Amino acid sequence: MLLPHDLDVLVVESQATMRAQLRNMLTSIGIEAPQFAVSATMAMRRLRAQRYDLVLCEYNLGEGQDGQHLLEDLRQHRIIPRDTLFVMITAERNYERVTSACELAPDDYILKPLTAETLRVRLLRALEKRDAFLPAWQLMKIGDPVGAIDYCRIARNEHPQHLVDFMRLQAELHAGIGQIAEAETLYREILAARPIPWASLGLARMLVVKKSWVEAEHILTELLARHDRFIEAYELLARLREETTRPQEACAALQRASELSPYRITRLRHLGELALSAGDAATAERSLADVVERGKYSEFREPEDHVRLLQAQLALHKLADARETLDDLERGLGRHPKGELCAAIGGALIQAHVHDHTAARQSMLSALRNPTRLRDLSVGLRQDLVKACYDQQMRDEGTELLADLIRTAGDDRTLESTRAVLRSRGLDQVSREVEAKVQAEVKSLVTTGAQKAHAGDFDGAVAEMMNAARKMPGNPHVLFNAALALLRHIENRGWNEAFAAQASALIERAQRLSPANPRLTAITEFMHELMKRFGIAPGRPQPKPRPT
């Protein structure tokens, strides 16, 4: 049996001879026109531009990213959908050990030397598995995780060969809608049958969400004792230690992960930021210098990295290096959407360091000139700006910046870290006053939206709550109420595809900010019931809204 001839296939292979061999093999088993990329960067460009059914990737791609790093970037940045198969080709005899210690594993891997028949059999097997999971992925795609959970329960019996994988997906879906206890139960059930590393990691994640710190840390340390290359476990351990106020120990865990996987810019960036906050300026400088250098060749370049590196250099009293970093930022990223803003912040930091407070205030005022653009900055840098304002005796500007930070990033973790920033400056009272002010704003917005819905003005309720969500995009309470307004409109006026998509996006954003929020389950189940009521299913045409 040949492979379907209409499959769109991308082969990622740096060696010309191997590309020619793979072309011949794929042609012989039914793939008529495979496309090729000679590097991870080229593969990224092709995958952004076109959807493929299958990515066949060599593990060793020469200098830079290897195939595993490419897979992680593709999945984490959602560049490829779940139903795009990713199959690794490798000469590494220990690759099974490598991939067993990766949370994001390929759909399959094939060891070299390979034959056309081996390729055919393994790809057919991967396609068969994909087809078994496709209904769940399609339900997830249309915003029905509850329906996907129901399918997983059925599929566990219909596809016993994929039992554990369906249990894994079901656990992830439960976690995604706030059903942490259900996800925990599934992970424990998997582990009772056999010790699978990703299941231990999944269980530890649920315990971290529940703030069961001691058991989570015990599981992670035992897991790493058995699988000392499990990078995601180090990252979760670092997060746990960070949240339990042990920044030095968190740095140590991230340092180990970075040694094992030195090409992940996001991990190096986190290590640099964490080391900076822990007072380890030397580690911060090394990590952030690496981030800035690697970022020159990355599609995910970030001007804030220069600001963080500059902060580390100033902490080490390397003024000349800091000025050189600022020059590099202005030359290389001046046209980036955040480039001018970050340059102004960097300039203010240098001027404050040399006690030129007049110039520092002017640079700060320049940075604060566009409040909307400030929202593009990370929470950590915005918190640093709040501190800088108060340090430069710019109390009014600092208080306004603080209020905007709480309005737009009002999840529990951000609130707690912001309180700590203010506490370190003896400004506890300011923190309480601003939080109370923002809470009153939230209550007013939500109440107005609810009153409109209660009066039958569902259009008005949606307009009010979507405006609130734009004002407070990081406030879970506002996001949930905005999603509810959209769903109430659908309930009373008929199915609206645009409103359903907006509601799904709002719920997803709220889940990232508040993964254990009890409202997650209720609002997701409400959406599921609406989809059933209006006959919404993958591949079906959407009904027209009823006239108002």
Coordinates of C-alpha atoms in Angstrom, one line a residue:
M1 CA 0.0 0.0 0.0
L2 CA 1.5 3.3 -1.1
L3 CA 1.1 6.6 0.7
P4 CA -1.7 9.0 -0.4
H5 CA -0.2 10.8 -3.4
D6 CA -1.7 14.1 -2.5
L7 CA 0.2 14.5 0.8
D8 CA 2.0 17.8 1.1
V9 CA 5.5 16.8 2.5
L10 CA 8.4 19.0 3.6
V11 CA 11.8 17.3 4.1
V12 CA 14.3 19.2 6.3
E13 CA 17.7 17.9 5.5
S14 CA 21.0 19.8 5.3
Q15 CA 23.0 17.1 3.3
A16 CA 22.5 17.2 -0.5
T17 CA 23.1 13.4 -0.9
M18 CA 20.6 12.5 1.8
R19 CA 18.0 14.9 0.2
A20 CA 18.4 13.1 -3.1
Q21 CA 18.0 9.7 -1.4
L22 CA 14.9 10.8 0.4
R23 CA 13.4 12.2 -2.8
N24 CA 13.8 8.9 -4.5
M25 CA 12.4 6.9 -1.6
L26 CA 9.4 9.2 -1.2
T27 CA 8.7 9.0 -5.0
S28 CA 8.8 5.2 -4.9
I29 CA 6.2 5.0 -2.1
G30 CA 3.7 7.5 -3.6
I31 CA 4.8 11.0 -2.7
E32 CA 5.0 12.8 -6.0
A33 CA 6.4 16.2 -5.2
P34 CA 8.1 16.6 -1.8
Q35 CA 9.5 20.0 -0.9
F36 CA 12.8 20.6 0.8
A37 CA 14.4 22.9 3.3
V38 CA 18.2 22.8 4.0
S39 CA 18.0 24.4 7.5
A40 CA 15.7 25.0 10.5
T41 CA 15.4 28.7 9.4
M42 CA 14.3 27.8 5.9
A43 CA 11.9 25.2 7.3
M44 CA 10.4 27.8 9.6
R45 CA 9.8 30.1 6.6
R46 CA 8.2 27.4 4.5
L47 CA 5.9 26.2 7.4
R48 CA 4.8 29.8 8.1
A49 CA 3.8 30.2 4.4
Q50 CA 2.1 26.8 3.7
R51 CA 0.4 24.0 5.6
Y52 CA 2.0 20.6 5.2
D53 CA 0.6 17.2 6.1
L54 CA 4.0 15.8 7.0
V55 CA 7.4 17.1 8.1
L56 CA 10.2 14.7 7.7
C57 CA 13.2 16.1 9.6
E58 CA 16.8 15.1 10.1
Y59 CA 17.8 15.4 13.8
N60 CA 21.3 16.7 13.1
L61 CA 21.0 19.8 11.0
G62 CA 24.6 21.1 11.4
E63 CA 25.3 24.3 13.2
G64 CA 22.5 26.0 15.1
Q65 CA 19.2 24.3 15.8
D66 CA 18.8 20.6 15.6
G67 CA 15.5 18.9 14.7
Q68 CA 14.3 18.7 18.3
H69 CA 14.7 22.4 18.8
L70 CA 12.9 23.1 15.5
L71 CA 10.0 20.9 16.6
E72 CA 9.8 22.7 20.0
D73 CA 9.7 26.1 18.3
L74 CA 7.1 24.9 15.8
R75 CA 4.7 23.5 18.4
Q76 CA 5.2 26.2 21.1
H77 CA 4.7 29.1 18.6
R78 CA 1.8 27.2 17.0
I79 CA 3.3 27.4 13.6
I80 CA 2.1 23.9 12.7
P81 CA -1.2 22.5 13.7
R82 CA -1.6 19.2 15.6
D83 CA -2.6 17.3 12.5
T84 CA 0.7 18.0 10.7
L85 CA 2.9 15.0 11.4
F86 CA 6.5 15.5 12.4
V87 CA 8.7 12.5 11.9
M88 CA 12.4 12.6 12.9
I89 CA 15.2 10.8 11.0
T90 CA 18.3 10.2 13.0
A91 CA 21.5 8.2 13.2
E92 CA 21.6 8.6 17.0
R93 CA 21.2 5.1 18.5
N94 CA 20.3 6.7 21.8
Y95 CA 17.5 8.9 20.3
E96 CA 14.8 7.0 22.1
R97 CA 16.4 8.0 25.4
V98 CA 16.6 11.6 24.1
T99 CA 13.0 11.8 23.0
S100 CA 11.7 10.0 26.2
A101 CA 13.0 13.0 28.1
C102 CA 11.2 15.5 25.9
E103 CA 7.7 16.7 26.6
L104 CA 7.3 17.6 22.9
A105 CA 8.2 14.4 21.1
P106 CA 7.9 13.8 17.4
D107 CA 5.0 11.7 16.1
D108 CA 7.6 9.1 15.2
Y109 CA 11.3 8.7 14.6
I110 CA 13.2 6.5 12.1
L111 CA 16.8 5.3 12.6
K112 CA 19.3 5.4 9.8
P113 CA 20.2 3.7 7.6
L114 CA 16.6 3.5 6.4
T115 CA 15.0 1.9 3.3
A116 CA 12.0 2.9 1.3
E117 CA 10.0 0.1 2.8
T118 CA 10.9 1.1 6.4
L119 CA 9.8 4.7 5.5
R120 CA 6.6 3.5 4.0
V121 CA 5.6 1.3 7.0
R122 CA 6.4 3.9 9.6
L123 CA 4.7 6.7 7.8
L124 CA 1.6 4.7 7.2
R125 CA 1.5 3.9 10.9
A126 CA 1.9 7.6 11.8
L127 CA -0.9 8.5 9.4
E128 CA -3.2 5.8 11.0
K129 CA -2.6 7.2 14.4
R130 CA -3.2 10.7 13.2
D131 CA -6.5 9.7 11.7
A132 CA -7.5 8.2 15.1
F133 CA -6.8 11.5 16.9
L134 CA -8.1 13.8 14.1
P135 CA -11.7 14.0 15.5
A136 CA -10.4 15.2 18.9
W137 CA -8.1 17.8 17.3
Q138 CA -11.0 19.0 15.1
L139 CA -13.2 19.5 18.1
M140 CA -10.4 21.4 19.8
K141 CA -9.9 23.6 16.7
I142 CA -13.6 24.7 16.7
G143 CA -13.4 25.5 20.4
D144 CA -15.1 22.5 21.9
P145 CA -12.6 20.9 24.4
V146 CA -15.5 19.3 26.3
G147 CA -16.5 17.4 23.1
A148 CA -12.9 16.4 22.6
I149 CA -12.8 15.0 26.1
D150 CA -15.9 12.9 25.4
Y151 CA -14.3 11.7 22.2
C152 CA -11.2 10.6 24.1
R153 CA -13.2 8.6 26.5
I154 CA -14.8 6.7 23.5
A155 CA -11.5 6.4 21.6
R156 CA -9.7 4.8 24.5
N157 CA -11.8 1.7 23.9
E158 CA -12.0 1.9 20.1
H159 CA -8.2 2.3 19.7
P160 CA -6.6 0.4 22.6
Q161 CA -3.2 0.5 20.9
H162 CA -3.3 4.3 21.6
L163 CA -4.8 4.1 25.0
V164 CA -2.0 5.9 26.9
D165 CA -1.8 8.7 24.3
F166 CA -5.6 9.3 24.5
M167 CA -5.3 9.4 28.3
R168 CA -2.6 12.0 27.9
L169 CA -4.6 14.1 25.6
Q170 CA -7.6 13.8 27.8
A171 CA -5.6 14.9 30.8
E172 CA -4.3 17.9 28.9
L173 CA -7.8 18.9 27.9
H174 CA -9.1 18.6 31.5
A175 CA -6.2 20.8 32.7
G176 CA -7.1 23.3 29.9
I177 CA -10.6 23.8 31.2
G178 CA -9.6 24.1 34.8
Q179 CA -10.4 20.5 35.8
I180 CA -7.1 20.0 37.6
A181 CA -8.3 17.2 39.8
E182 CA -9.5 15.1 36.8
A183 CA -6.2 15.7 35.0
E184 CA -4.3 14.7 38.1
T185 CA -6.3 11.5 38.4
L186 CA -5.5 10.5 34.8
Y187 CA -1.8 11.1 35.3
R188 CA -1.8 9.0 38.4
E189 CA -3.6 6.3 36.6
I190 CA -1.0 6.3 33.8
L191 CA 1.8 6.2 36.3
A192 CA 0.2 3.3 38.2
A193 CA 0.6 1.2 35.1
R194 CA 4.2 2.2 34.2
P195 CA 6.6 5.1 35.0
I196 CA 6.4 7.4 31.9
P197 CA 8.5 10.6 32.2
W198 CA 5.9 12.9 30.6
A199 CA 3.2 11.6 32.9
S200 CA 5.3 12.4 36.0
L201 CA 5.9 15.9 34.5
G202 CA 2.1 16.3 33.9
L203 CA 1.3 15.3 37.4
A204 CA 3.9 17.7 38.8
R205 CA 2.4 20.5 36.7
M206 CA -1.0 19.9 38.2
L207 CA 0.4 19.9 41.7
V208 CA 2.2 23.2 40.9
V209 CA -1.1 24.7 39.8
K210 CA -2.6 23.5 43.1
K211 CA 0.4 25.0 44.9
S212 CA 1.2 21.5 46.4
W213 CA 4.8 22.5 46.3
V214 CA 6.3 19.8 48.4
E215 CA 4.9 16.8 46.5
A216 CA 5.5 18.5 43.2
E217 CA 9.2 19.1 44.0
H218 CA 9.6 15.5 45.3
I219 CA 8.2 14.2 42.0
L220 CA 10.5 16.5 39.9
T221 CA 13.7 15.7 41.8
E222 CA 13.0 11.9 41.6
L223 CA 12.2 12.3 37.9
L224 CA 15.4 14.1 37.2
A225 CA 17.4 11.5 39.2
R226 CA 16.1 8.9 36.7
H227 CA 16.2 11.2 33.6
D228 CA 18.8 13.8 34.0
R229 CA 18.3 15.3 30.6
F230 CA 14.6 16.0 30.9
I231 CA 14.8 19.7 30.1
E232 CA 11.1 20.5 30.7
A233 CA 11.4 19.0 34.2
Y234 CA 14.2 21.4 35.0
E235 CA 12.1 24.3 33.7
L236 CA 9.2 23.4 35.9
L237 CA 11.4 22.9 38.9
A238 CA 12.8 26.4 38.3
R239 CA 9.3 27.8 38.2
L240 CA 8.4 26.0 41.4
R241 CA 11.5 27.4 43.2
E242 CA 10.9 30.8 41.8
E243 CA 7.3 30.8 43.1
T244 CA 8.5 29.6 46.5
T245 CA 11.0 32.5 46.7
R246 CA 14.2 30.6 46.1
P247 CA 15.6 32.5 43.1
Q248 CA 19.2 31.1 43.5
E249 CA 17.9 27.5 43.4
A250 CA 15.6 28.4 40.5
C251 CA 18.7 29.7 38.6
A252 CA 20.6 26.5 39.2
A253 CA 17.8 24.4 37.7
L254 CA 17.5 26.7 34.6
Q255 CA 21.3 26.8 34.3
R256 CA 21.3 23.0 34.0
A257 CA 18.5 23.1 31.3
S258 CA 20.5 25.7 29.4
E259 CA 23.6 23.6 29.4
L260 CA 21.7 20.6 28.0
S261 CA 19.9 22.8 25.4
P262 CA 22.0 25.9 24.7
Y263 CA 20.1 27.0 21.6
R264 CA 16.8 27.9 23.2
I265 CA 16.7 31.7 23.4
T266 CA 13.5 31.7 25.6
R267 CA 15.2 29.6 28.2
L268 CA 18.4 31.7 28.2
R269 CA 16.4 34.8 28.4
H270 CA 14.5 33.5 31.5
L271 CA 17.7 32.5 33.1
G272 CA 19.2 35.9 32.6
E273 CA 16.1 37.7 33.9
L274 CA 15.9 35.4 36.9
A275 CA 19.6 35.8 37.7
L276 CA 19.3 39.5 37.5
S277 CA 16.4 39.5 40.0
A278 CA 18.4 37.2 42.3
G279 CA 21.4 39.6 42.3
D280 CA 23.6 37.3 40.2
A281 CA 24.7 39.9 37.7
A282 CA 27.5 37.8 36.3
T283 CA 25.3 34.9 35.3
A284 CA 22.7 37.4 34.0
E285 CA 25.3 39.1 31.8
R286 CA 26.6 35.8 30.3
S287 CA 23.1 34.5 29.6
L288 CA 21.7 37.8 28.2
A289 CA 24.8 38.4 26.1
D290 CA 24.2 35.0 24.5
V291 CA 20.6 35.8 24.0
V292 CA 21.4 39.1 22.2
E293 CA 24.1 37.4 20.0
R294 CA 21.8 34.5 19.1
G295 CA 18.9 36.8 18.6
K296 CA 20.6 38.4 15.6
Y297 CA 19.8 35.3 13.6
S298 CA 16.4 34.6 15.2
E299 CA 12.9 35.3 13.9
F300 CA 11.9 36.1 17.4
R301 CA 14.3 39.0 18.1
E302 CA 13.4 41.1 21.2
P303 CA 14.6 44.6 22.0
E304 CA 14.0 44.1 25.7
D305 CA 17.0 41.6 25.7
H306 CA 19.3 44.6 25.2
V307 CA 17.7 46.5 28.1
R308 CA 18.2 43.4 30.4
L309 CA 21.8 43.0 29.3
L310 CA 22.4 46.7 29.9
Q311 CA 21.0 46.3 33.4
A312 CA 23.3 43.4 34.2
Q313 CA 26.3 45.4 32.9
L314 CA 25.4 48.4 35.0
A315 CA 25.1 46.1 38.0
L316 CA 28.7 45.0 37.3
H317 CA 29.7 48.6 36.8
K318 CA 30.6 48.0 33.2
L319 CA 29.5 51.4 32.0
A320 CA 31.3 51.3 28.6
D321 CA 29.8 47.9 27.8
A322 CA 26.3 49.2 28.7
R323 CA 26.7 52.1 26.4
E324 CA 27.9 49.8 23.6
T325 CA 24.8 47.6 24.2
L326 CA 22.6 50.7 23.9
D327 CA 24.3 51.7 20.7
D328 CA 23.7 48.2 19.3
L329 CA 20.1 48.4 20.2
E330 CA 19.6 51.7 18.5
R331 CA 21.5 50.5 15.4
G332 CA 20.0 47.1 15.0
L333 CA 16.5 47.4 16.4
G334 CA 15.6 51.1 16.0
R335 CA 12.8 50.2 13.6
H336 CA 11.4 47.4 15.7
P337 CA 8.0 48.3 17.2
K338 CA 9.5 48.4 20.6
G339 CA 13.0 49.6 19.6
E340 CA 12.7 53.3 20.2
L341 CA 10.9 52.7 23.5
C342 CA 13.5 50.3 24.8
A343 CA 16.3 52.6 23.7
A344 CA 14.7 55.4 25.8
I345 CA 14.5 53.1 28.8
G346 CA 18.1 52.0 28.3
G347 CA 19.3 55.6 28.1
A348 CA 17.4 56.5 31.3
L349 CA 19.0 53.6 33.1
I350 CA 22.5 54.6 32.1
Q351 CA 21.9 58.3 33.0
A352 CA 20.5 57.3 36.4
H353 CA 23.6 55.1 36.9
V354 CA 25.9 58.1 36.4
H355 CA 23.6 60.3 38.6
D356 CA 22.5 62.5 35.7
H357 CA 19.0 62.7 37.1
T358 CA 17.8 65.5 34.9
A359 CA 18.6 63.6 31.7
A360 CA 17.2 60.4 33.3
R361 CA 13.9 62.1 34.0
Q362 CA 13.8 63.4 30.4
S363 CA 14.5 59.9 29.0
M364 CA 11.8 58.5 31.3
L365 CA 9.3 61.0 30.2
S366 CA 10.1 60.2 26.6
A367 CA 9.6 56.5 27.3
L368 CA 6.2 57.2 29.0
R369 CA 5.0 59.4 26.2
N370 CA 2.9 56.6 24.6
P371 CA 1.1 54.6 27.3
T372 CA -0.4 52.2 24.8
R373 CA 3.0 51.2 23.5
L374 CA 4.2 50.6 27.1
R375 CA 1.7 47.8 27.2
D376 CA 3.7 45.9 24.6
L377 CA 6.5 45.6 27.2
S378 CA 6.9 42.5 29.4
V379 CA 5.4 42.7 32.9
G380 CA 8.9 42.5 34.4
L381 CA 10.2 45.6 32.5
R382 CA 7.0 47.5 33.3
Q383 CA 7.6 46.8 37.0
D384 CA 11.2 48.0 36.6
L385 CA 9.8 51.2 35.0
V386 CA 7.5 51.7 38.0
K387 CA 10.5 51.4 40.3
A388 CA 12.5 53.8 38.2
C389 CA 9.7 56.4 38.3
Y390 CA 9.6 56.4 42.1
D391 CA 13.4 56.4 42.2
Q392 CA 13.5 59.5 40.1
Q393 CA 10.9 61.2 42.2
M394 CA 8.3 60.9 39.4
R395 CA 5.5 59.8 41.8
D396 CA 2.5 60.7 39.6
E397 CA 3.9 59.0 36.5
G398 CA 4.9 55.9 38.6
T399 CA 1.4 55.7 40.1
E400 CA -0.3 56.0 36.7
L401 CA 2.1 53.4 35.2
L402 CA 1.3 51.1 38.2
A403 CA -2.5 51.5 37.7
D404 CA -2.2 50.7 34.0
L405 CA 0.0 47.6 34.8
I406 CA -2.7 46.3 37.2
R407 CA -5.5 47.0 34.7
T408 CA -3.8 45.1 31.9
A409 CA -2.0 42.3 33.8
G410 CA -4.3 41.6 36.8
D411 CA -3.6 37.8 37.3
D412 CA -2.6 36.7 40.8
R413 CA 1.0 36.0 40.0
T414 CA 1.6 39.5 38.5
L415 CA -0.3 41.2 41.3
E416 CA 1.9 39.4 44.0
S417 CA 5.1 40.3 42.2
T418 CA 4.0 43.9 41.7
R419 CA 3.2 44.2 45.4
A420 CA 6.7 42.9 46.2
V421 CA 8.2 45.6 44.0
L422 CA 6.3 48.3 45.8
R423 CA 7.0 46.8 49.2
S424 CA 10.7 46.9 48.4
R425 CA 10.3 50.7 48.0
G426 CA 8.2 51.1 51.2
L427 CA 5.1 51.8 49.0
D428 CA 2.7 49.2 50.4
Q429 CA 0.0 51.9 50.9
V430 CA 0.3 53.0 47.3
S431 CA -0.1 49.4 46.1
R432 CA -3.3 48.9 48.1
E433 CA -4.8 52.2 47.0
V434 CA -4.2 51.6 43.3
E435 CA -5.4 48.0 43.5
A436 CA -8.6 49.2 45.2
K437 CA -9.1 51.8 42.5
V438 CA -8.7 49.3 39.7
Q439 CA -11.0 46.8 41.4
A440 CA -13.7 49.5 41.6
E441 CA -13.2 50.1 37.8
V442 CA -13.6 46.3 37.1
K443 CA -16.7 46.1 39.2
S444 CA -18.2 49.1 37.4
L445 CA -17.5 47.7 34.0
V446 CA -18.8 44.2 34.8
T447 CA -21.9 45.5 36.5
T448 CA -22.8 47.7 33.5
G449 CA -22.4 44.8 31.1
A450 CA -24.5 42.5 33.3
Q451 CA -27.3 45.2 33.6
K452 CA -27.5 45.5 29.8
A453 CA -27.7 41.7 29.4
H454 CA -30.4 41.5 32.1
A455 CA -32.4 44.1 30.3
G456 CA -32.2 42.1 27.0
D457 CA -29.7 44.5 25.4
F458 CA -27.3 41.7 24.4
D459 CA -25.6 43.8 21.7
G460 CA -25.0 46.5 24.3
A461 CA -23.6 44.0 26.8
V462 CA -21.2 42.6 24.2
A463 CA -20.0 46.1 23.2
E464 CA -19.5 47.1 26.9
M465 CA -17.6 43.9 27.9
M466 CA -15.4 43.8 24.8
N467 CA -14.5 47.4 25.5
A468 CA -13.7 46.3 29.1
A469 CA -11.5 43.5 27.7
R470 CA -9.6 45.9 25.5
K471 CA -9.0 48.1 28.6
M472 CA -8.0 45.2 30.8
P473 CA -6.6 42.5 28.6
G474 CA -4.8 40.7 31.4
N475 CA -7.6 40.7 34.0
P476 CA -9.2 37.2 34.2
H477 CA -12.4 38.4 35.8
V478 CA -13.0 40.8 32.9
L479 CA -12.0 38.2 30.3
F480 CA -14.5 35.7 31.7
N481 CA -17.3 38.2 31.8
A482 CA -16.6 39.3 28.2
A483 CA -16.7 35.7 27.0
L484 CA -19.9 35.2 28.9
A485 CA -21.5 38.3 27.3
L486 CA -20.6 36.8 23.8
L487 CA -22.1 33.4 24.8
R488 CA -25.3 35.0 26.2
H489 CA -25.7 36.8 22.9
I490 CA -25.4 33.5 21.0
E491 CA -27.8 31.8 23.4
N492 CA -30.5 34.5 22.8
R493 CA -29.8 35.6 19.3
G494 CA -28.5 32.6 17.5
W495 CA -25.1 31.2 16.5
N496 CA -22.5 33.8 15.6
E497 CA -19.2 32.3 14.3
A498 CA -17.2 35.5 15.0
F499 CA -18.6 35.8 18.5
A500 CA -17.8 32.1 19.2
A501 CA -14.2 32.6 18.0
Q502 CA -13.8 35.7 20.2
A503 CA -15.3 33.8 23.2
S504 CA -12.8 30.9 22.7
A505 CA -9.9 33.3 22.5
L506 CA -10.9 35.1 25.7
I507 CA -11.4 31.8 27.5
E508 CA -8.0 30.6 26.4
R509 CA -6.4 33.9 27.5
A510 CA -8.1 33.6 30.9
Q511 CA -6.9 30.0 31.3
R512 CA -3.3 31.0 30.7
L513 CA -3.6 33.7 33.4
S514 CA -5.7 31.7 35.9
P515 CA -5.4 28.0 35.1
A516 CA -7.2 26.8 38.3
N517 CA -10.1 29.3 38.1
P518 CA -13.4 27.6 39.0
R519 CA -15.2 29.6 36.3
L520 CA -13.2 27.9 33.5
T521 CA -15.1 24.6 33.6
A522 CA -18.5 26.3 33.8
I523 CA -18.0 28.6 30.9
T524 CA -16.4 25.9 28.7
E525 CA -19.3 23.6 29.4
F526 CA -21.7 26.4 28.6
M527 CA -20.1 26.9 25.2
H528 CA -20.2 23.1 24.6
E529 CA -24.0 23.1 25.3
L530 CA -24.5 26.0 22.9
M531 CA -22.5 24.1 20.2
K532 CA -24.7 21.1 20.6
R533 CA -27.9 23.1 20.6
F534 CA -27.0 24.8 17.3
G535 CA -25.5 21.7 15.7
I536 CA -22.0 23.0 15.5
A537 CA -19.5 20.3 14.6
P538 CA -16.3 20.0 12.6
G539 CA -16.9 20.3 8.9
R540 CA -20.5 21.4 9.2
P541 CA -21.8 24.7 7.8
Q542 CA -22.6 27.3 10.4
P543 CA -26.2 28.2 10.9
K544 CA -27.3 31.8 10.2
P545 CA -28.1 34.0 13.2
R546 CA -31.7 34.7 13.9
P547 CA -32.9 38.2 13.0
T548 CA -33.0 40.6 15.9

